[in-house]
XYZ file of C-alpha atoms in Angstrom:
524
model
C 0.000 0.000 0.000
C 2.680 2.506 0.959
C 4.468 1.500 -3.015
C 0.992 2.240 -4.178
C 0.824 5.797 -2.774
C 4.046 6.420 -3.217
C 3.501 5.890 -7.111
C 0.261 7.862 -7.415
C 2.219 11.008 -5.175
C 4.928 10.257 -8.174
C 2.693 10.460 -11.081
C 0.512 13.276 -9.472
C 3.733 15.384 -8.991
C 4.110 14.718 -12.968
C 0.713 15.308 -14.100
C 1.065 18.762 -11.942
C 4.420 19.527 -13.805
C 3.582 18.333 -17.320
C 0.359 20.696 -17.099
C 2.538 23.612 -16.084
C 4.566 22.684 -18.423
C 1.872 23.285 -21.001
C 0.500 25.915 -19.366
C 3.936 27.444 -19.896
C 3.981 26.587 -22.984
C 0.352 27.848 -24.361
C 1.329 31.044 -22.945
C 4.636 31.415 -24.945
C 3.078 30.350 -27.726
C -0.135 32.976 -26.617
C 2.579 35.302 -26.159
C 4.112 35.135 -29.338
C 0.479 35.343 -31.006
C 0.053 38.393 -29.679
C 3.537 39.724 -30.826
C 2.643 39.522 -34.207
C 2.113 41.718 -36.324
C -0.815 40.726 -37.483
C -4.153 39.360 -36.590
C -4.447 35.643 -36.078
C -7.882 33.589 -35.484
C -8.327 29.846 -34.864
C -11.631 28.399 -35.704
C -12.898 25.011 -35.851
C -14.667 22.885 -38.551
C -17.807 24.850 -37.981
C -15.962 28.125 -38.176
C -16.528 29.076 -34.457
C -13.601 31.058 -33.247
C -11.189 29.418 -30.519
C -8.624 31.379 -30.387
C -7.661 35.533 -31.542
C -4.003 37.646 -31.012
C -4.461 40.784 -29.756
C -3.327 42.305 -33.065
C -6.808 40.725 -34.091
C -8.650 42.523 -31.229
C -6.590 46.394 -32.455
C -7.823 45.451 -36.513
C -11.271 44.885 -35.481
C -12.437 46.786 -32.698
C -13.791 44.085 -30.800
C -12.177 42.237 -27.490
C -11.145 38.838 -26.982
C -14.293 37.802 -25.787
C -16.635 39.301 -27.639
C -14.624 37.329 -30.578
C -14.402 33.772 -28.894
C -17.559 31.419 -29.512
C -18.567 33.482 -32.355
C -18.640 32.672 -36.274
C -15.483 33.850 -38.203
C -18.245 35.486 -40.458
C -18.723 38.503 -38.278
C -15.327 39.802 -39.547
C -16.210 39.597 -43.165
C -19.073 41.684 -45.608
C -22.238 40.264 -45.303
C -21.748 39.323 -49.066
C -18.723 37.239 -48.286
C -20.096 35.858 -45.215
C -23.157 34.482 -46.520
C -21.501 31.954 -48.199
C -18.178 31.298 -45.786
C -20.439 28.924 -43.892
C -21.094 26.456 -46.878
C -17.596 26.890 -48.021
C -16.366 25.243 -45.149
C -19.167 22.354 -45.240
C -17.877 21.493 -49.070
C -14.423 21.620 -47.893
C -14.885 18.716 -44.972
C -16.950 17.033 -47.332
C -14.726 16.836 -50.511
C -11.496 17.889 -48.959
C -10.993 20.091 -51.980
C -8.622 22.891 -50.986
C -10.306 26.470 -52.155
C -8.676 28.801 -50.170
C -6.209 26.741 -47.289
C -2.631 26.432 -47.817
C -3.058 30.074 -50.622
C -3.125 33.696 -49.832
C -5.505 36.266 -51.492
C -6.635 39.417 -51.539
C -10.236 40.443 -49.789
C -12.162 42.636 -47.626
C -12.886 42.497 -44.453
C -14.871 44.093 -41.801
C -15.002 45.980 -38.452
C -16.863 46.076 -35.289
C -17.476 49.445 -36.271
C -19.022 48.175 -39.919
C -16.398 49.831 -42.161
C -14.756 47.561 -44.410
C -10.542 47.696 -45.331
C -8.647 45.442 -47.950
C -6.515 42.651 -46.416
C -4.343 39.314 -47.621
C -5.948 36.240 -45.755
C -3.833 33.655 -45.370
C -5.091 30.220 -44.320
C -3.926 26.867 -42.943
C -4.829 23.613 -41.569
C -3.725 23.042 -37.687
C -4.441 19.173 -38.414
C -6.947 17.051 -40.151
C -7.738 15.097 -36.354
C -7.897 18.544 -34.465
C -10.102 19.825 -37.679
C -8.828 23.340 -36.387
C -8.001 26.193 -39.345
C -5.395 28.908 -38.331
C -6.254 32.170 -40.611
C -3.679 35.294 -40.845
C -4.859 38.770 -42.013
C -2.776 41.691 -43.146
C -4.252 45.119 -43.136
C -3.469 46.350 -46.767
C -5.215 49.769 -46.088
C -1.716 51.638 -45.609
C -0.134 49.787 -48.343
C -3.016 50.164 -50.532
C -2.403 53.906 -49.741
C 1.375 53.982 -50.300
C 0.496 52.110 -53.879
C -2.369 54.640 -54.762
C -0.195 57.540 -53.863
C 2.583 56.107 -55.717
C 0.559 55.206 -58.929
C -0.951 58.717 -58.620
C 2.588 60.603 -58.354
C 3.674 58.385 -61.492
C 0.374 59.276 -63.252
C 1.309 63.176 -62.433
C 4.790 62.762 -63.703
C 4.163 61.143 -66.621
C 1.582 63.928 -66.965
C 3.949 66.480 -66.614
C 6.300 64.721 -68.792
C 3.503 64.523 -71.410
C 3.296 68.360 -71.367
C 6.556 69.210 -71.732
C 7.633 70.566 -75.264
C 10.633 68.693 -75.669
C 10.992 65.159 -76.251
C 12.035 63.608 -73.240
C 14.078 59.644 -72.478
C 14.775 58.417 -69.771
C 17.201 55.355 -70.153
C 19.709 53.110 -67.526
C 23.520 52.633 -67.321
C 22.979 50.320 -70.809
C 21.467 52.933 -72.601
C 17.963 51.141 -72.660
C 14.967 53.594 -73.324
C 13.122 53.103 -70.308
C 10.612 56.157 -70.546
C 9.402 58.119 -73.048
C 6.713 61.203 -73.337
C 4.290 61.783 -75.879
C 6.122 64.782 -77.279
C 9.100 61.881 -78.427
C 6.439 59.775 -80.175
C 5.076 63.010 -82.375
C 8.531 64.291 -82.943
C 10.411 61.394 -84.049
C 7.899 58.848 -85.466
C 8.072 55.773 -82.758
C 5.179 54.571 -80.252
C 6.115 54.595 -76.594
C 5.482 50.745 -76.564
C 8.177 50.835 -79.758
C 10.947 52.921 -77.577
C 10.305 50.744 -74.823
C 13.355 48.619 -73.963
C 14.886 49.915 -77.072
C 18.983 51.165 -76.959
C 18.561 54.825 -77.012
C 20.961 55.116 -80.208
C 17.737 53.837 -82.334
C 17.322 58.091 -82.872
C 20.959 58.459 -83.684
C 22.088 59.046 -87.165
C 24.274 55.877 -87.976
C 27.838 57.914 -87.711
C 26.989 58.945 -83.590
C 25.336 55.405 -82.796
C 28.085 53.036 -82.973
C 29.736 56.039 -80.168
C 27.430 55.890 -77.863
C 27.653 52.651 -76.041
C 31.146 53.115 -75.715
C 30.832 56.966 -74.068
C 28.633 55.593 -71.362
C 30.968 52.707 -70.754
C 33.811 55.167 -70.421
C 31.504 58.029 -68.210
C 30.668 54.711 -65.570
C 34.223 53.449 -65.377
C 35.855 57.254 -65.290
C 33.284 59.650 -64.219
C 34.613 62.112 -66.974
C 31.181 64.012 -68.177
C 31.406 65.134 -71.522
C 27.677 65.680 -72.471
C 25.958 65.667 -69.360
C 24.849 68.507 -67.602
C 25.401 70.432 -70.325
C 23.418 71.539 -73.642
C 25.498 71.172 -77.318
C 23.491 70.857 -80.880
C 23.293 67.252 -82.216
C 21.539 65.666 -85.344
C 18.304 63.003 -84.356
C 17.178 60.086 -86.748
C 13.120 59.537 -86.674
C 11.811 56.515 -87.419
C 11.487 57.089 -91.519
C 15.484 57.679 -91.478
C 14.985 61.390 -92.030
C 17.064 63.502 -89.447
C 16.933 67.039 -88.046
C 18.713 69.268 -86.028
C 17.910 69.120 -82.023
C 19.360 70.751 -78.425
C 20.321 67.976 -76.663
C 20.404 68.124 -72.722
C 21.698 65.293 -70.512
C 21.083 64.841 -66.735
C 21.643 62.037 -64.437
C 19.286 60.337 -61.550
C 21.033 58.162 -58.506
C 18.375 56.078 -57.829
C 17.854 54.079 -54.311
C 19.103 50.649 -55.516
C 22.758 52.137 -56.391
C 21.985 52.523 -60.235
C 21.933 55.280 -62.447
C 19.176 56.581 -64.560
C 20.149 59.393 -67.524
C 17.301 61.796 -68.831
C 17.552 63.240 -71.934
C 15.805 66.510 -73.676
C 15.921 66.985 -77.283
C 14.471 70.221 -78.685
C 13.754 70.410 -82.626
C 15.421 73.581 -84.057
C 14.769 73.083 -87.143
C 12.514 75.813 -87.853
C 14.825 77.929 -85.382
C 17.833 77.177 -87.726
C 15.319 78.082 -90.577
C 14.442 81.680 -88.994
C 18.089 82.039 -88.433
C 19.239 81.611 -91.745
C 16.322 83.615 -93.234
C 17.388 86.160 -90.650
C 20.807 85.996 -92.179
C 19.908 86.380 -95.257
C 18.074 88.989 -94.848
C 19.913 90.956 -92.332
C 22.890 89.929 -95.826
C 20.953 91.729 -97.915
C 19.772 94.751 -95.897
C 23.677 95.341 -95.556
C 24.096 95.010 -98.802
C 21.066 97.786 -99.467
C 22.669 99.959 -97.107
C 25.592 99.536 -98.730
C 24.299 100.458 -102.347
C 21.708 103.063 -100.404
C 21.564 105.588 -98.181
C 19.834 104.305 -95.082
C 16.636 106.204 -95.698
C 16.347 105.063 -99.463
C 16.968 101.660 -98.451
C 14.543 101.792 -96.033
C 11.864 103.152 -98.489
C 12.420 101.180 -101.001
C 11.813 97.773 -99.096
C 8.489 99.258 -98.003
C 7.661 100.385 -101.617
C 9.745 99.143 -104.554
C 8.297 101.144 -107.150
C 10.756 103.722 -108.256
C 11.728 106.600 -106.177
C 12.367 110.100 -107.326
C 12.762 113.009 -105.086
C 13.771 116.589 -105.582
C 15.903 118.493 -103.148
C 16.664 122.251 -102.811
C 20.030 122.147 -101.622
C 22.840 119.515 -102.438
C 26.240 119.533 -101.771
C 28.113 117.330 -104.771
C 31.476 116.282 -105.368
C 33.625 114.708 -107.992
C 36.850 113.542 -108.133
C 39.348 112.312 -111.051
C 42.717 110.789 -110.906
C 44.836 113.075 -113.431
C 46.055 111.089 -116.422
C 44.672 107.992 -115.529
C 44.409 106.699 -118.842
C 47.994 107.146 -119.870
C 48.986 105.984 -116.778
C 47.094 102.862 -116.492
C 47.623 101.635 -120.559
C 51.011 99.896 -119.510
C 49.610 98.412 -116.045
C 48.020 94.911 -115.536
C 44.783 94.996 -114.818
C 45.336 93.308 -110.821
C 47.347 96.403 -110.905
C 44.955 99.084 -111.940
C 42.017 96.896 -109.788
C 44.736 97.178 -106.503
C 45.528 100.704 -106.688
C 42.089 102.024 -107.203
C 40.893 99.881 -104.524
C 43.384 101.298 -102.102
C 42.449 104.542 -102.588
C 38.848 104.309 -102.575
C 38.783 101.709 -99.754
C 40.396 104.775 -98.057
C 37.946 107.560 -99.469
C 34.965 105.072 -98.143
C 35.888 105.423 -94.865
C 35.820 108.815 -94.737
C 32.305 108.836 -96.542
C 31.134 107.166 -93.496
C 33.257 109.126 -91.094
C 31.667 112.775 -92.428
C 28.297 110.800 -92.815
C 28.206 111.509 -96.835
C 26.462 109.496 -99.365
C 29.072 107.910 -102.005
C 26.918 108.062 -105.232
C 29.053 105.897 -107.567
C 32.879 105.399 -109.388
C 33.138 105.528 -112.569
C 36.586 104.145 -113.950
C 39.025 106.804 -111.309
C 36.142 109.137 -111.041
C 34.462 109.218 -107.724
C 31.422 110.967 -107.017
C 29.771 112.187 -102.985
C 27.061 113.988 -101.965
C 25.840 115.560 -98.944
C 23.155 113.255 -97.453
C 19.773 114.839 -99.550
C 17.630 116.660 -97.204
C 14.595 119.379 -97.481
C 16.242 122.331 -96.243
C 19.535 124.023 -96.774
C 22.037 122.382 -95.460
C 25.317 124.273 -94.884
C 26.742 121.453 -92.231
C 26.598 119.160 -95.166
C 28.200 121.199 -97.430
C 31.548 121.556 -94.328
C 31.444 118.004 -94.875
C 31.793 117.694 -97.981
C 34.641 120.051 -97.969
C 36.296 118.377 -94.783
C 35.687 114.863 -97.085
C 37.879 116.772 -100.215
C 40.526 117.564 -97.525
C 41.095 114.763 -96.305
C 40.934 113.057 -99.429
C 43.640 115.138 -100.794
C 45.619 113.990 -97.373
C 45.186 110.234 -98.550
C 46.278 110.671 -101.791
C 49.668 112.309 -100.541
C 50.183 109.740 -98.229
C 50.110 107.437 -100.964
C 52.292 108.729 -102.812
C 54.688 108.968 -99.765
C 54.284 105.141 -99.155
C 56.556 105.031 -103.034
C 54.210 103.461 -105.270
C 55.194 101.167 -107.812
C 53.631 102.664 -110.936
C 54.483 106.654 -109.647
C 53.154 109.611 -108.121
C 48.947 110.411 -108.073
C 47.548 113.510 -108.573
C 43.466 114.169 -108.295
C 41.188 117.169 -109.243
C 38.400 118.064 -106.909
C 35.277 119.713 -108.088
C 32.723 120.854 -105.487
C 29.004 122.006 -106.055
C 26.094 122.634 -104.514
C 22.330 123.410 -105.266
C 19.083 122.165 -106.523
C 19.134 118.067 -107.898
C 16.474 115.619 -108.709
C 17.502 112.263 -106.662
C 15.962 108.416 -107.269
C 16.736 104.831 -107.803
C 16.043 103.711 -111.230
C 15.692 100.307 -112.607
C 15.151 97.011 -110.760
C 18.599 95.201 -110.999
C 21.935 96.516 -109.343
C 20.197 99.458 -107.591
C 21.805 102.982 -107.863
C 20.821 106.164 -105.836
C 21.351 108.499 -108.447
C 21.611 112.160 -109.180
C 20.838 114.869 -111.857
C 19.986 118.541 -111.832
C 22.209 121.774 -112.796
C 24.153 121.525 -109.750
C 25.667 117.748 -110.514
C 26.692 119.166 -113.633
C 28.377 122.339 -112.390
C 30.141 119.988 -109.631
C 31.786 118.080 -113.393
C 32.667 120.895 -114.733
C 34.280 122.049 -111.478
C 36.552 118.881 -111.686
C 36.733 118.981 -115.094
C 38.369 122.542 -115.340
C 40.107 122.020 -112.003
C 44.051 121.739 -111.256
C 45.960 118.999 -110.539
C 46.349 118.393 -106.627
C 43.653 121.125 -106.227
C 39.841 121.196 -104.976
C 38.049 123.964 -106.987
C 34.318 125.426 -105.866
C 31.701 127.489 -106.964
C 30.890 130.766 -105.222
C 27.709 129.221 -103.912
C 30.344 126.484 -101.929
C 32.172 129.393 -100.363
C 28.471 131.251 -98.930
C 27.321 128.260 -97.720
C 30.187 127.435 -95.581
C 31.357 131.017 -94.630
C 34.278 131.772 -92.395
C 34.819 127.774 -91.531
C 37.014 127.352 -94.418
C 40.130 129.431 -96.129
C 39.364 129.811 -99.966
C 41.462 131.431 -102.554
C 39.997 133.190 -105.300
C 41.282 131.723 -108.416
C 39.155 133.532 -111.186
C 36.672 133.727 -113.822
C 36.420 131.248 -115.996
C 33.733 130.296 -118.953
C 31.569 126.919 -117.499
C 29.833 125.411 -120.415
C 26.531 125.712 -119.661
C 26.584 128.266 -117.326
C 28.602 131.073 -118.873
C 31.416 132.841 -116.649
C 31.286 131.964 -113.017
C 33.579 133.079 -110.162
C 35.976 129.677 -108.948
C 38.055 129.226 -105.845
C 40.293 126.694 -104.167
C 39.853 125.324 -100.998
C 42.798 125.635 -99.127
C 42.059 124.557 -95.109
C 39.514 124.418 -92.755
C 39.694 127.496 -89.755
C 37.282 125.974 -87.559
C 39.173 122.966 -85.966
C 35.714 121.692 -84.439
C 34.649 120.645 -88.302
C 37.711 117.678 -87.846
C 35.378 115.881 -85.746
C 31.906 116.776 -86.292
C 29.733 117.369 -83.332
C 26.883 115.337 -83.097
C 27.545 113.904 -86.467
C 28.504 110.196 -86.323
C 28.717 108.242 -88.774
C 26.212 105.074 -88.962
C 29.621 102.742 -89.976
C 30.646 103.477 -86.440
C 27.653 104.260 -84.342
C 24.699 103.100 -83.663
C 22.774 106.232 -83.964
C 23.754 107.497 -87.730
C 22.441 110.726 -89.214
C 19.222 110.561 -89.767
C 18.358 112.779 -92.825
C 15.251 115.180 -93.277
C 12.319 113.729 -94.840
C 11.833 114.594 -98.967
C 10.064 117.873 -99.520
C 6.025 117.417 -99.570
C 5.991 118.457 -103.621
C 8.462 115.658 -104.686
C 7.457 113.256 -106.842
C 7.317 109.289 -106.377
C 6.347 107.739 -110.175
């Protein structure tokens, strides 16, 4: 009898420690339940819950025991739950697995009736216990995180879409892996055609077989020889026709330790177009204003018909190389061409410096005006005579420099009055001149002396005391009878060597700007 208790105190005392023993261990493993993360229930084969986490109870609003005993279908839709109960039936009658052993997406719902999206996953405790362990994972934040993610790549692409400029975006391979809509119009491809594409598919064939090998060389070196910068490049599209573009590189570090490039190309086709056209143009308004004086030229491109204008007082001058003929009969013509481009090249800068209008050359004869204006004009008439000064002053300094075919001499003539001015014709325009006074200024030259710059009386009044003149006689002017000549000797008023407020438009940007015609002259 005392063996017998003794045994029974034995296996008592092990009964006593194997239950706390799983009393310790159903509270670990409670404990770790409710550690996790996310909400756990146990329910048996009639889906009456035995067991919840606390996770469970912080997911659904309700506590521990207003969970345990009831059906699993008070966490779901009414929708869902309506059938859970029949689901389970077919599954302990056919033991085909729907749902254990998979996870999948669905909704479930709170103590509080709102619904959120959540992965269940379930599995089977053991076919004798016929318990099911379920796991759900609140999605709602990471549904959020996606949304707001899908919704900022939705506004970039957006933004991308808007942009004016093709845009790529390719990886350290140079694989197109975005494009916007502006790339698809301007070179020819779909955005499911650049897709996955090497970016050298827009590259005329001479740049493509470079540019694997740059970004090989950029990755190993970090030498940037494009990016971050802007230069002018030629693009392929898709029919093999290519265009000029601005090409602008960038580059992206992303999270994972790779590198993303971004690209902008801008057409400039038509702005190379305007440019040239603006060229051109701004070519041929020089070469107007070269031909013209700036106010012709500037009436005549607003209205080419022909322009003829009459003017009361005109300062004109001519001047003649003496013996030119004789002298130039045993010269090569490079020869004559050089010399009389020297000299004139000289005489055209002073045109602009005194703010003249060079007329024409004929052969060594050189004719200037005073720029035409409406009213008398005695400034442009000192110009003109500072102009025949200093014109003698370059021809004596030629002749100092020991030219090879001799010693130069000119005669000056210098008119002024009444002309009739226009361009006439439509090729190779000229802004010419006629009237009595052109003719006088001829005849001026004409009867002139070598190395001397004769004027008509008319000359002299208009300048008055700004000029020394000597009076060199009467002499018979055909056409005009006998009229009073002098020689200009030297200017007196040393302001007239740089003339106030006259600049010339060759070096300034605010030329002389002439007097409109008079309101009687004639346009035919």
């Amino acid at each position: 009898n005392e063996n017998l208790e003794e045994r029974n105190e034995a296996n008592t005392h092990t009964i006593k420690v194997q239950r706390k023993g799983l009393l310790v261990a159903e509270d670990t493993i409670l404990g770790i339940l409710d550690a996790s993360f996310h909400a756990l229930f146990v329910i048996n084969e009639e889906g009456i819950i035995q067991l919840v986490n606390e996770k469970s109870c912080e997911v659904f609003g309700w506590s521990k025991e207003e969970m345990l005993s009831q059906n699993i279908n008070m966490i779901m839709p009414p929708a869902v739950a309506a059938n859970h109960d029949q689901y389970l039936k077919n599954y302990l009658k056919t033991g085909i697995k729907k749902m254990i052993g998979t996870q999948r997406e669905v909704n479930a719902q709170r103590k509080d009736g709102t619904t959120f999206p959540c992965v269940l996953g379930l599995s089977e405790v053991s076919k004798e216990s016929g318990l099911i362990c379920g796991f759900i994972r609140d999605l709602t934040s990471e549904k959020q995180v996606r949304m707001e993610v899908e919704e900022n790549h939705k506004l970039m692409l957006k933004i991308m879409d808007s942009s004016f400029h093709a845009l790529f975006v390719i990886d350290e391979n140079g694989i197109i892996q975005m494009v916007n809509e502006r790339s698809t119009k301007v070179l020819g491809w779909t955005k499911e055609e650049f897709i996955g594409q090497n970016i050298k598919i827009i590259m005329p064939n001479e740049h493509a077989h470079q540019h694997d090998d740059y970004l090989k060389r950029y990755l190993a070196t970090g030498f940037k020889r494009m990016i971050g910068k802007e230069r002018e490049v030629p693009a392929k599209r898709k029919d093999g026709t290519t265009f000029p573009c601005i090409l602008g590189l960038s580059e992206i570090d992303t999270n994972d330790g790779t590198k993303l490039f971004v690209g902008f190309l801008e057409d400039i086709t038509v702005r190379k177009s305007l440019l040239i056209a603006e060229a051109e143009r701004e070519a041929s308004d020089n070469l107007l204003h070269n031909i013209l004086p700036e106010h012709i030229a500037k009436r005549l491109k607003q209205d080419p018909s022909h322009i003829a204008d009459h003017y009361e007082n005109t300062t004109i001058l001519f001047a003649d190389i003496v013996g030119f003929t004789n002298k130039t009969s045993s010269m090569a013509p490079r020869d004559v061409v050089t010399m009389l481009n020297n000299l004139f090249s000289q005489f055209d800068y002073l045109v602009g410096h005194y703010d003249l209008n060079k007329v024409k050359t004929i052969g060594d004869c050189y004719m200037v005006t005073s720029i035409p204006s409406s009213e008398i004009d005695n400034d442009g008439c000192s110009r003109v005579c500072m102009f025949a000064l200093d014109l003698m002053k370059c021809v004596k300094t030629y002749n100092m420099s020991g030219p090879q075919h001799g010693h130069l001499d000119m005669r000056v003539g210098i008119a002024c009055g009444q002309v009739v001015a226009g361009v006439v014709g439509t090729k190779r325009f000229l802004f010419d001149m006629w009237g009595d006074a052109v003719n006088v200024a001829a005849r001026m030259e004409q009867h002139g002396l070598p190395g001397k710059i004769q004027v008509t009386k008319e000359v002299v009044d208009n300048v008055k005391s700004s000029f020394l003149f000597e009076l060199r006689g009467t002499l018979n002017i055909k056409g005009k009878g006998m009229l009073d000549c002098y020689f200009l000797k030297s200017a007196t008023d040393k302001k007239l060597r740089c003339p106030a407020g006259r600049r010339s438009q060759y070096n300034s940007p605010h030329p002389h700007q002439p007097l409109p015609a008079r309101s009687d002259s004639t346009e035919i």
